[in-house]
Amino acid sequence: MSEKKWSGRFNEPVSELVKQYTASIDFDKSLAKYDIQGSLAHAQMLQQVGILSSEDLSAIQAGMNEILQEIAENKINWSVDLEDVHMNVEHLLTLKIGDAGKRLHTGRSRNDQVATDIRLWLRDAIDFIVDLIKDLQTALLNLADEHADVVMPGFTHMQVAQPISFGHHMLAYVEMLGRDSERMQDCRHRVNRMPLGAAALAGTTFPIKREVTAKLLGFESICQNSLDAVSDRDFAIEFTAASSILMMHLSRLSEELIYWISPRFAFIDIADRFCTGSSIMPQKKNPDVPELVRGKTGRIVGHLMGLITLMKSQPLAYNKDNQEDKEPLFDTVKTVIDTLRIYADMMRGVTVKPENMRAAVMQGFATATDLADYLVKKGLPFRDSHEVVAKAVRMAEEQGQDLSDLPLDVLQSFSKLITEDVYHVLTPEGSLNARNHIGGTAPEQVRAQVERWRNILQQI
Ligand code: ARG
């Protein structure tokens, strides 16, 4: 255990501090399963090209299976003396099967090994994340479906702008998450390329067949330049960028949930299991989960900055700096997974309060644009009708009334073009129904979009 693989070159053991400082086993042990997967494929290829005997391959397979079993049972004593997961696994294997274990590393280096492990690990993580995004989209679609007819104020500049359907608002996030899912799936193609075979940096003198290993590991292609293969972590940066955008979207929704829950708005409620109380103020129900999502978004953007900064000054090819890629990447995956899970569950626990949303619409002159459009349809140029409506809004505001509360003769004092039918367009429901085109907020469109998305999600 005390002897390092390369210790023959040195005349004193590495200092205890350096050992601790350079070791990665504490965190890269989570790659163990993927490290073994990569090793098994490598060994199989080596046997196929005649570098390893069938007996060695069988011994390696048996030994690795035992190690996998011990990992599952949490029986392994990972050793800092052995620095990282690659050397730990190799050492365990060699303890079990002797020389065959020492032959495994033929034609490869930890440099191509670690790059392969991370890609295999991240590929699985992406698949899981894509599934979780879909689950959250489904929760939002169910809300949209159920509340397609619920009117709420749509805001610009945080001022009441126009009435919208609550379902339409939920669908906006379904769209964002749809692009997040696309980004993840797209990034997966660039993650899913095999570095193995690049060895330390220049390739290997052994007659390896990279196509064989790639096929065994389910890689869709092979990194075509050995220097690039071992040194770039752009795929991890890209994944973290996609994660940052995803978290940014969830952070926006969180911000909305937080003020919708506030008693000042009281548009929705979230189930008590997602809230906490205050240790001093008995009346409080705090939206901790959305607040933490907003907070954790900063952490993920931080990881993106960390990884891109880690990469930016490294000369080709591998440098130990790259060992620092793991913790930010692991934390990004964990945080995104935890967030998506809790979010879907939380959205399933949302109760909508349509009366409060409608009351807010009625306080904000949300149908002013509808009145302006109405006058345009009766022949008035838009700029003139904008002015007419602005005056009407001013009067209604002074009187503390909504536009729809103004009697016909008062409305007519602003424009003779106004007739009894104006009241259809002044109601929030009329306003919604009038926006009946692709992408519009009419409940009919909302339901059509729900349908469309359910079909899309079925194919993912
Ligand atoms: N633990 C290392 C990492 O994560 C593995 C590769 C080490 N290679 C080396 N030449 N020191 O990057």
Coordinates of C-alpha atoms and ligand atoms in Angstrom, one line a residue:
M1 CA 0.0 0.0 0.0
S2 CA 2.9 2.4 0.9
E3 CA 4.5 2.0 -2.5
K4 CA 3.3 4.3 -5.4
K5 CA 3.2 2.9 -8.9
W6 CA 5.9 5.3 -10.1
S7 CA 7.9 5.4 -6.9
G8 CA 10.9 3.7 -8.5
R9 CA 12.0 7.0 -9.9
F10 CA 12.0 8.9 -6.6
N11 CA 14.4 8.7 -3.7
E12 CA 11.9 9.7 -1.0
P13 CA 8.2 9.1 -0.5
V14 CA 5.8 11.9 -1.3
S15 CA 5.1 14.2 1.6
E16 CA 1.9 13.6 3.6
L17 CA 0.6 17.1 2.7
V18 CA 1.3 16.6 -1.0
K19 CA -0.4 13.3 -0.9
Q20 CA -3.5 14.8 0.6
Y21 CA -3.4 17.8 -1.7
T22 CA -3.1 15.8 -4.9
A23 CA -5.4 12.9 -4.1
S24 CA -8.8 12.8 -5.8
I25 CA -10.1 9.6 -4.4
D26 CA -12.4 11.3 -1.9
F27 CA -14.5 12.5 -4.8
D28 CA -13.6 10.5 -7.9
K29 CA -14.6 7.3 -6.2
S30 CA -18.0 8.0 -7.6
L31 CA -16.6 7.2 -11.0
A32 CA -15.7 3.7 -9.9
K33 CA -18.5 1.9 -11.8
Y34 CA -17.7 3.7 -15.0
D35 CA -13.9 3.2 -14.5
I36 CA -14.6 -0.5 -14.4
Q37 CA -16.9 -0.4 -17.4
G38 CA -14.2 1.3 -19.4
S39 CA -11.5 -1.1 -18.2
L40 CA -13.6 -4.1 -19.1
A41 CA -14.1 -2.8 -22.6
H42 CA -10.4 -2.0 -22.9
A43 CA -9.5 -5.5 -21.7
Q44 CA -11.8 -7.1 -24.2
M45 CA -10.4 -5.1 -27.0
L46 CA -6.8 -6.0 -25.9
Q47 CA -7.7 -9.6 -25.9
Q48 CA -9.3 -9.4 -29.4
V49 CA -6.1 -7.9 -30.9
G50 CA -4.0 -10.5 -29.2
I51 CA -2.4 -8.3 -26.5
L52 CA -4.1 -10.0 -23.6
S53 CA -4.7 -13.8 -23.3
S54 CA -8.2 -15.2 -22.9
E55 CA -7.2 -16.3 -19.4
D56 CA -6.1 -12.8 -18.4
L57 CA -9.3 -11.4 -19.8
S58 CA -11.4 -13.9 -17.8
A59 CA -9.5 -13.2 -14.6
I60 CA -9.9 -9.4 -15.1
Q61 CA -13.7 -9.9 -15.7
A62 CA -14.1 -12.1 -12.6
G63 CA -12.0 -9.7 -10.5
M64 CA -13.9 -6.6 -11.7
N65 CA -17.2 -8.3 -11.0
E66 CA -16.1 -8.9 -7.4
I67 CA -15.1 -5.3 -7.1
L68 CA -18.4 -4.1 -8.4
Q69 CA -20.1 -6.3 -5.9
E70 CA -18.0 -4.8 -3.1
I71 CA -18.7 -1.3 -4.3
A72 CA -22.5 -2.0 -4.2
E73 CA -22.1 -3.4 -0.7
N74 CA -20.0 -0.4 0.3
K75 CA -17.2 -2.6 1.4
I76 CA -14.3 -0.9 -0.2
N77 CA -11.6 0.9 1.7
W78 CA -10.6 3.6 -0.7
S79 CA -7.0 4.6 -0.1
V80 CA -5.5 8.0 -0.3
D81 CA -2.1 6.4 -0.8
L82 CA -3.3 5.3 -4.1
E83 CA -4.3 8.8 -5.1
D84 CA -7.3 8.3 -7.3
V85 CA -10.1 5.9 -8.3
H86 CA -8.1 4.5 -11.3
M87 CA -5.1 3.4 -9.2
N88 CA -7.4 2.1 -6.4
V89 CA -9.4 -0.1 -8.7
E90 CA -6.2 -1.4 -10.4
H91 CA -4.6 -2.2 -7.1
L92 CA -7.7 -4.0 -5.8
L93 CA -7.8 -6.0 -9.0
T94 CA -4.2 -6.9 -8.8
L95 CA -4.6 -8.0 -5.2
K96 CA -7.3 -10.4 -6.4
I97 CA -5.9 -11.7 -9.7
G98 CA -2.1 -10.9 -9.7
D99 CA -0.2 -10.3 -12.9
A100 CA -3.3 -10.1 -15.1
G101 CA -4.3 -7.1 -13.2
K102 CA -1.0 -5.4 -13.9
R103 CA -1.4 -6.1 -17.6
L104 CA -4.7 -4.2 -17.8
H105 CA -3.1 -0.8 -18.2
T106 CA -1.3 -1.8 -21.4
G107 CA -1.9 0.7 -24.2
R108 CA -3.7 3.3 -22.0
S109 CA -3.0 6.1 -19.5
R110 CA -4.9 7.5 -16.7
N111 CA -5.3 10.6 -18.9
D112 CA -7.5 8.9 -21.5
Q113 CA -9.0 6.7 -18.8
V114 CA -10.3 9.6 -16.7
A115 CA -11.6 11.5 -19.7
T116 CA -13.5 8.3 -20.7
D117 CA -14.9 7.8 -17.2
I118 CA -16.2 11.3 -16.9
R119 CA -17.9 11.1 -20.3
L120 CA -19.6 7.7 -19.5
W121 CA -20.7 9.1 -16.1
L122 CA -22.0 12.3 -17.6
R123 CA -23.9 10.5 -20.4
D124 CA -25.9 8.6 -17.8
A125 CA -26.5 11.8 -15.8
I126 CA -27.8 13.6 -18.9
D127 CA -30.2 10.8 -19.6
F128 CA -31.6 11.0 -16.1
I129 CA -31.8 14.8 -16.3
V130 CA -33.7 14.6 -19.6
D131 CA -36.3 12.3 -17.9
L132 CA -36.6 14.6 -14.9
I133 CA -37.2 17.7 -17.2
K134 CA -39.9 15.7 -18.9
D135 CA -41.5 14.9 -15.5
L136 CA -41.5 18.6 -14.5
Q137 CA -42.9 19.6 -17.9
T138 CA -45.7 17.1 -17.3
A139 CA -46.5 18.6 -13.9
L140 CA -46.7 22.1 -15.6
L141 CA -48.8 20.7 -18.4
N142 CA -51.3 19.3 -16.0
L143 CA -51.6 22.7 -14.3
A144 CA -52.0 24.4 -17.7
D145 CA -54.7 22.0 -18.7
E146 CA -56.7 22.3 -15.5
H147 CA -56.4 26.1 -15.4
A148 CA -56.6 27.0 -19.1
D149 CA -59.6 29.3 -18.3
V150 CA -58.2 30.9 -15.3
V151 CA -57.5 34.6 -15.9
M152 CA -54.5 36.2 -14.4
P153 CA -52.8 39.5 -15.0
G154 CA -49.9 39.3 -17.4
F155 CA -47.1 41.7 -16.4
T156 CA -44.6 43.8 -18.2
H157 CA -42.2 45.9 -16.1
M158 CA -44.0 44.3 -13.2
Q159 CA -47.1 46.4 -14.0
V160 CA -50.4 44.8 -15.0
A161 CA -50.3 44.7 -18.8
Q162 CA -52.9 42.4 -20.3
P163 CA -55.0 39.5 -19.1
I164 CA -53.5 36.1 -19.7
S165 CA -54.5 32.5 -19.0
F166 CA -52.7 31.0 -16.0
G167 CA -52.3 27.9 -18.2
H168 CA -50.6 30.1 -20.8
H169 CA -48.2 31.3 -18.2
M170 CA -47.3 27.7 -17.2
L171 CA -46.8 26.8 -20.8
A172 CA -44.2 29.5 -21.2
Y173 CA -42.1 27.5 -18.8
V174 CA -42.9 24.2 -20.6
E175 CA -41.3 25.9 -23.7
M176 CA -38.2 27.0 -21.8
L177 CA -37.8 23.5 -20.4
G178 CA -38.3 22.1 -23.8
R179 CA -35.3 24.0 -25.0
D180 CA -33.3 23.0 -21.9
S181 CA -34.0 19.4 -22.7
E182 CA -32.9 19.9 -26.3
R183 CA -29.7 21.5 -25.1
M184 CA -29.0 18.5 -22.9
Q185 CA -29.7 16.0 -25.6
D186 CA -27.6 18.0 -28.1
C187 CA -24.7 18.3 -25.6
R188 CA -24.9 14.5 -25.1
H189 CA -23.7 13.9 -28.7
R190 CA -20.5 15.7 -27.9
V191 CA -20.2 14.0 -24.5
N192 CA -20.6 10.7 -26.2
R193 CA -17.2 10.5 -28.0
M194 CA -14.5 8.2 -26.8
P195 CA -11.1 9.5 -25.7
L196 CA -9.8 6.0 -24.8
G197 CA -6.8 5.1 -27.0
A198 CA -5.3 8.5 -26.8
A199 CA -3.2 7.1 -23.9
A200 CA -1.1 9.8 -22.2
L201 CA -1.3 12.2 -25.1
A202 CA 0.1 10.9 -28.3
G203 CA -1.5 7.5 -28.8
T204 CA 0.0 4.1 -28.2
T205 CA 2.5 1.8 -29.9
F206 CA 0.2 -1.1 -29.3
P207 CA -2.1 -2.2 -32.2
I208 CA -5.3 -1.2 -30.5
K209 CA -8.7 -1.1 -32.2
R210 CA -10.5 1.9 -30.9
E211 CA -13.6 1.2 -32.9
V212 CA -14.0 -2.1 -30.9
T213 CA -13.8 -0.4 -27.5
A214 CA -16.1 2.5 -28.6
K215 CA -18.8 0.0 -29.7
L216 CA -18.6 -1.9 -26.5
L217 CA -19.0 1.3 -24.5
G218 CA -21.8 2.6 -26.7
F219 CA -19.9 5.7 -27.8
E220 CA -21.3 7.2 -31.0
S221 CA -17.9 8.3 -32.2
I222 CA -14.2 8.4 -31.3
C223 CA -12.1 11.5 -30.5
Q224 CA -10.0 11.9 -33.6
N225 CA -7.0 13.7 -32.0
S226 CA -5.2 12.2 -29.1
L227 CA -4.1 15.6 -27.7
D228 CA -7.6 17.0 -27.8
A229 CA -9.0 13.7 -26.4
V230 CA -7.1 13.8 -23.1
S231 CA -7.0 17.5 -22.6
D232 CA -10.3 19.2 -23.4
R233 CA -13.2 19.4 -21.0
D234 CA -15.4 21.5 -23.2
F235 CA -18.2 18.9 -23.0
A236 CA -18.3 19.4 -19.2
I237 CA -18.3 23.1 -19.7
E238 CA -21.1 22.8 -22.2
F239 CA -23.1 20.7 -19.9
T240 CA -22.7 23.1 -17.1
A241 CA -23.7 26.0 -19.4
A242 CA -26.9 24.1 -20.3
S243 CA -27.4 23.4 -16.6
S244 CA -27.0 27.1 -15.8
I245 CA -29.6 28.1 -18.4
L246 CA -32.0 25.4 -17.0
M247 CA -31.4 26.7 -13.5
M248 CA -31.9 30.3 -14.6
H249 CA -35.3 29.3 -16.0
L250 CA -36.2 27.6 -12.7
S251 CA -35.0 30.6 -10.8
R252 CA -37.3 32.8 -12.8
L253 CA -40.3 30.6 -12.0
S254 CA -39.2 30.5 -8.4
E255 CA -39.2 34.3 -8.2
E256 CA -42.8 34.2 -9.5
L257 CA -43.9 31.5 -7.1
I258 CA -42.4 33.5 -4.3
Y259 CA -44.5 36.6 -4.9
W260 CA -47.5 34.7 -6.0
I261 CA -47.5 32.9 -2.6
S262 CA -47.0 36.2 -0.7
P263 CA -50.3 37.3 0.9
R264 CA -50.1 40.6 -1.0
F265 CA -50.7 38.6 -4.2
A266 CA -52.2 35.3 -3.0
F267 CA -52.4 33.9 -6.5
I268 CA -51.4 30.4 -5.5
D269 CA -50.6 28.3 -2.6
I270 CA -48.0 25.6 -2.4
A271 CA -48.4 22.5 -0.2
D272 CA -47.2 22.9 3.3
R273 CA -44.5 20.3 2.9
F274 CA -42.6 22.7 0.7
C275 CA -42.7 25.5 3.2
T276 CA -41.2 26.2 6.6
G277 CA -42.3 28.4 9.4
S278 CA -40.4 31.0 11.3
S279 CA -38.8 30.4 14.7
I280 CA -40.1 33.7 15.9
M281 CA -43.1 34.8 13.8
P282 CA -45.9 32.4 14.2
Q283 CA -47.9 33.6 11.2
K284 CA -45.1 32.9 8.6
K285 CA -45.2 30.3 5.8
N286 CA -42.0 30.7 4.0
P287 CA -41.4 29.5 0.4
D288 CA -38.0 28.0 1.2
V289 CA -37.8 25.6 -1.7
P290 CA -38.2 28.2 -4.5
E291 CA -35.9 30.5 -2.6
L292 CA -33.2 27.9 -2.5
V293 CA -33.6 27.1 -6.1
R294 CA -33.0 30.8 -6.8
G295 CA -30.0 30.6 -4.6
K296 CA -28.6 27.4 -6.0
T297 CA -28.8 28.9 -9.5
G298 CA -25.9 31.2 -8.5
R299 CA -23.9 28.2 -7.4
I300 CA -24.3 26.4 -10.8
V301 CA -23.4 29.6 -12.7
G302 CA -20.4 29.7 -10.3
H303 CA -19.4 26.1 -11.4
L304 CA -19.7 27.2 -15.1
M305 CA -17.3 30.1 -14.3
G306 CA -15.0 27.7 -12.4
L307 CA -14.8 25.2 -15.2
I308 CA -14.2 27.6 -18.0
T309 CA -11.6 29.4 -16.0
L310 CA -10.0 26.1 -15.1
M311 CA -9.6 25.4 -18.9
K312 CA -8.6 28.7 -20.3
S313 CA -4.9 28.8 -19.6
Q314 CA -3.9 25.2 -20.0
P315 CA -1.4 24.3 -22.7
L316 CA -1.9 21.0 -24.5
A317 CA -2.2 18.3 -23.5
Y318 CA -3.3 16.9 -20.0
N319 CA -2.4 18.9 -16.9
K320 CA -3.3 18.0 -13.4
D321 CA -5.5 21.1 -13.3
N322 CA -8.1 18.9 -14.9
Q323 CA -8.5 16.9 -11.8
E324 CA -10.4 20.0 -10.6
D325 CA -13.1 19.4 -13.2
K326 CA -14.9 16.8 -11.0
E327 CA -16.2 18.5 -8.0
P328 CA -18.0 21.3 -9.9
L329 CA -19.3 18.9 -12.4
F330 CA -20.5 16.4 -9.8
D331 CA -22.1 19.2 -7.8
T332 CA -23.8 20.6 -10.9
V333 CA -25.4 17.2 -11.7
K334 CA -26.5 16.6 -8.1
T335 CA -28.0 20.1 -7.7
V336 CA -29.8 19.9 -11.1
I337 CA -31.2 16.5 -10.3
D338 CA -32.3 17.4 -6.8
T339 CA -33.8 20.6 -8.0
L340 CA -35.8 19.1 -10.9
R341 CA -37.1 16.3 -8.6
I342 CA -38.3 18.6 -5.9
Y343 CA -39.7 21.1 -8.4
A344 CA -41.9 18.6 -10.1
D345 CA -43.3 17.5 -6.8
M346 CA -43.8 21.0 -5.7
M347 CA -45.7 22.0 -8.9
R348 CA -48.0 19.0 -8.3
G349 CA -48.8 20.5 -4.9
V350 CA -49.8 24.0 -6.3
T351 CA -53.3 25.3 -5.6
V352 CA -54.6 28.1 -7.8
K353 CA -56.7 30.9 -6.5
P354 CA -58.6 32.2 -9.5
E355 CA -60.6 34.8 -7.6
N356 CA -57.5 36.6 -6.5
M357 CA -56.0 36.6 -9.9
R358 CA -59.1 37.9 -11.5
A359 CA -59.4 40.7 -8.8
A360 CA -55.8 41.7 -9.7
V361 CA -56.7 41.8 -13.4
M362 CA -59.7 44.1 -12.6
Q363 CA -57.5 46.5 -10.7
G364 CA -54.9 47.0 -13.5
F365 CA -56.8 48.3 -16.6
A366 CA -55.7 45.1 -18.2
T367 CA -58.1 45.4 -21.1
A368 CA -57.0 48.8 -22.2
T369 CA -55.3 47.4 -25.2
D370 CA -58.5 45.5 -26.1
L371 CA -60.4 48.8 -26.1
A372 CA -57.7 50.4 -28.3
D373 CA -57.9 47.4 -30.7
Y374 CA -61.7 47.7 -30.7
L375 CA -61.5 51.3 -31.9
V376 CA -59.0 50.4 -34.6
K377 CA -61.3 47.8 -35.9
K378 CA -64.0 50.6 -36.1
G379 CA -61.7 52.7 -38.3
L380 CA -59.6 54.8 -35.9
P381 CA -55.9 54.9 -36.5
F382 CA -54.0 53.0 -33.7
R383 CA -52.1 56.0 -32.3
D384 CA -55.4 58.0 -32.0
S385 CA -57.2 55.1 -30.3
H386 CA -54.2 54.7 -27.9
E387 CA -54.7 58.4 -26.9
V388 CA -58.5 58.0 -26.5
V389 CA -58.0 54.9 -24.2
A390 CA -55.3 56.7 -22.2
K391 CA -57.8 59.4 -21.4
A392 CA -60.5 56.9 -20.5
V393 CA -58.1 55.0 -18.2
R394 CA -57.2 58.3 -16.5
M395 CA -60.8 59.0 -15.7
A396 CA -61.5 55.5 -14.5
E397 CA -58.4 55.6 -12.3
E398 CA -59.6 58.9 -10.8
Q399 CA -62.9 57.4 -10.0
G400 CA -61.4 54.2 -8.7
Q401 CA -63.2 52.1 -11.3
D402 CA -62.3 49.6 -14.0
L403 CA -62.9 50.5 -17.7
S404 CA -65.7 48.0 -17.8
D405 CA -67.5 49.9 -14.9
L406 CA -67.8 53.1 -16.9
P407 CA -71.3 53.6 -18.4
L408 CA -71.7 53.6 -22.1
D409 CA -72.4 57.4 -22.3
V410 CA -69.2 58.1 -20.4
L411 CA -67.2 55.9 -22.7
Q412 CA -68.9 57.5 -25.7
S413 CA -67.7 60.9 -24.5
F414 CA -64.2 59.7 -25.4
S415 CA -65.2 58.3 -28.8
K416 CA -68.4 58.2 -30.7
L417 CA -67.3 54.9 -32.3
I418 CA -68.0 53.1 -29.0
T419 CA -71.2 51.1 -28.8
E420 CA -72.8 48.6 -26.5
D421 CA -70.7 45.7 -27.8
V422 CA -67.6 47.3 -26.2
Y423 CA -68.4 45.4 -23.0
H424 CA -67.5 42.1 -24.6
V425 CA -64.0 43.3 -25.2
L426 CA -63.6 44.9 -21.8
T427 CA -64.0 41.6 -19.9
P428 CA -60.9 39.6 -19.1
E429 CA -62.5 36.5 -20.6
G430 CA -63.3 38.4 -23.8
S431 CA -59.7 39.7 -24.0
L432 CA -58.3 36.2 -23.6
N433 CA -60.6 34.6 -26.2
A434 CA -59.8 37.3 -28.7
R435 CA -56.1 36.2 -28.9
N436 CA -56.9 33.0 -30.6
H437 CA -53.9 32.3 -32.8
I438 CA -50.8 30.1 -32.5
G439 CA -48.9 31.2 -29.4
G440 CA -51.8 33.4 -28.2
T441 CA -53.4 33.2 -24.7
A442 CA -56.9 32.1 -25.7
P443 CA -57.9 29.0 -23.6
E444 CA -58.6 27.2 -26.8
Q445 CA -54.9 27.7 -27.8
V446 CA -53.7 26.8 -24.4
R447 CA -55.5 23.5 -24.7
A448 CA -54.1 22.9 -28.1
Q449 CA -50.6 23.5 -26.9
V450 CA -51.1 21.1 -24.0
E451 CA -52.1 18.5 -26.5
R452 CA -49.1 19.3 -28.7
W453 CA -46.7 19.0 -25.8
R454 CA -48.2 15.8 -24.6
N455 CA -47.5 14.3 -28.0
I456 CA -43.9 15.7 -28.0
L457 CA -43.2 14.3 -24.6
Q458 CA -44.4 10.9 -25.5
Q459 CA -41.6 10.7 -28.1
I460 CA -38.8 11.6 -25.7
Ligands
ARG1 N1 -7.0 11.9 -11.0 C1 -6.6 12.4 -12.3 C2 -7.6 13.3 -12.8 O1 -8.7 13.4 -12.3 C3 -6.4 11.2 -13.2 C4 -5.4 11.5 -14.3 C5 -4.1 11.6 -13.7 N2 -3.1 11.7 -14.7 C6 -1.8 12.1 -14.4 N3 -1.0 12.1 -15.4 N4 -1.5 12.5 -13.2 O2 -7.4 14.1 -13.7

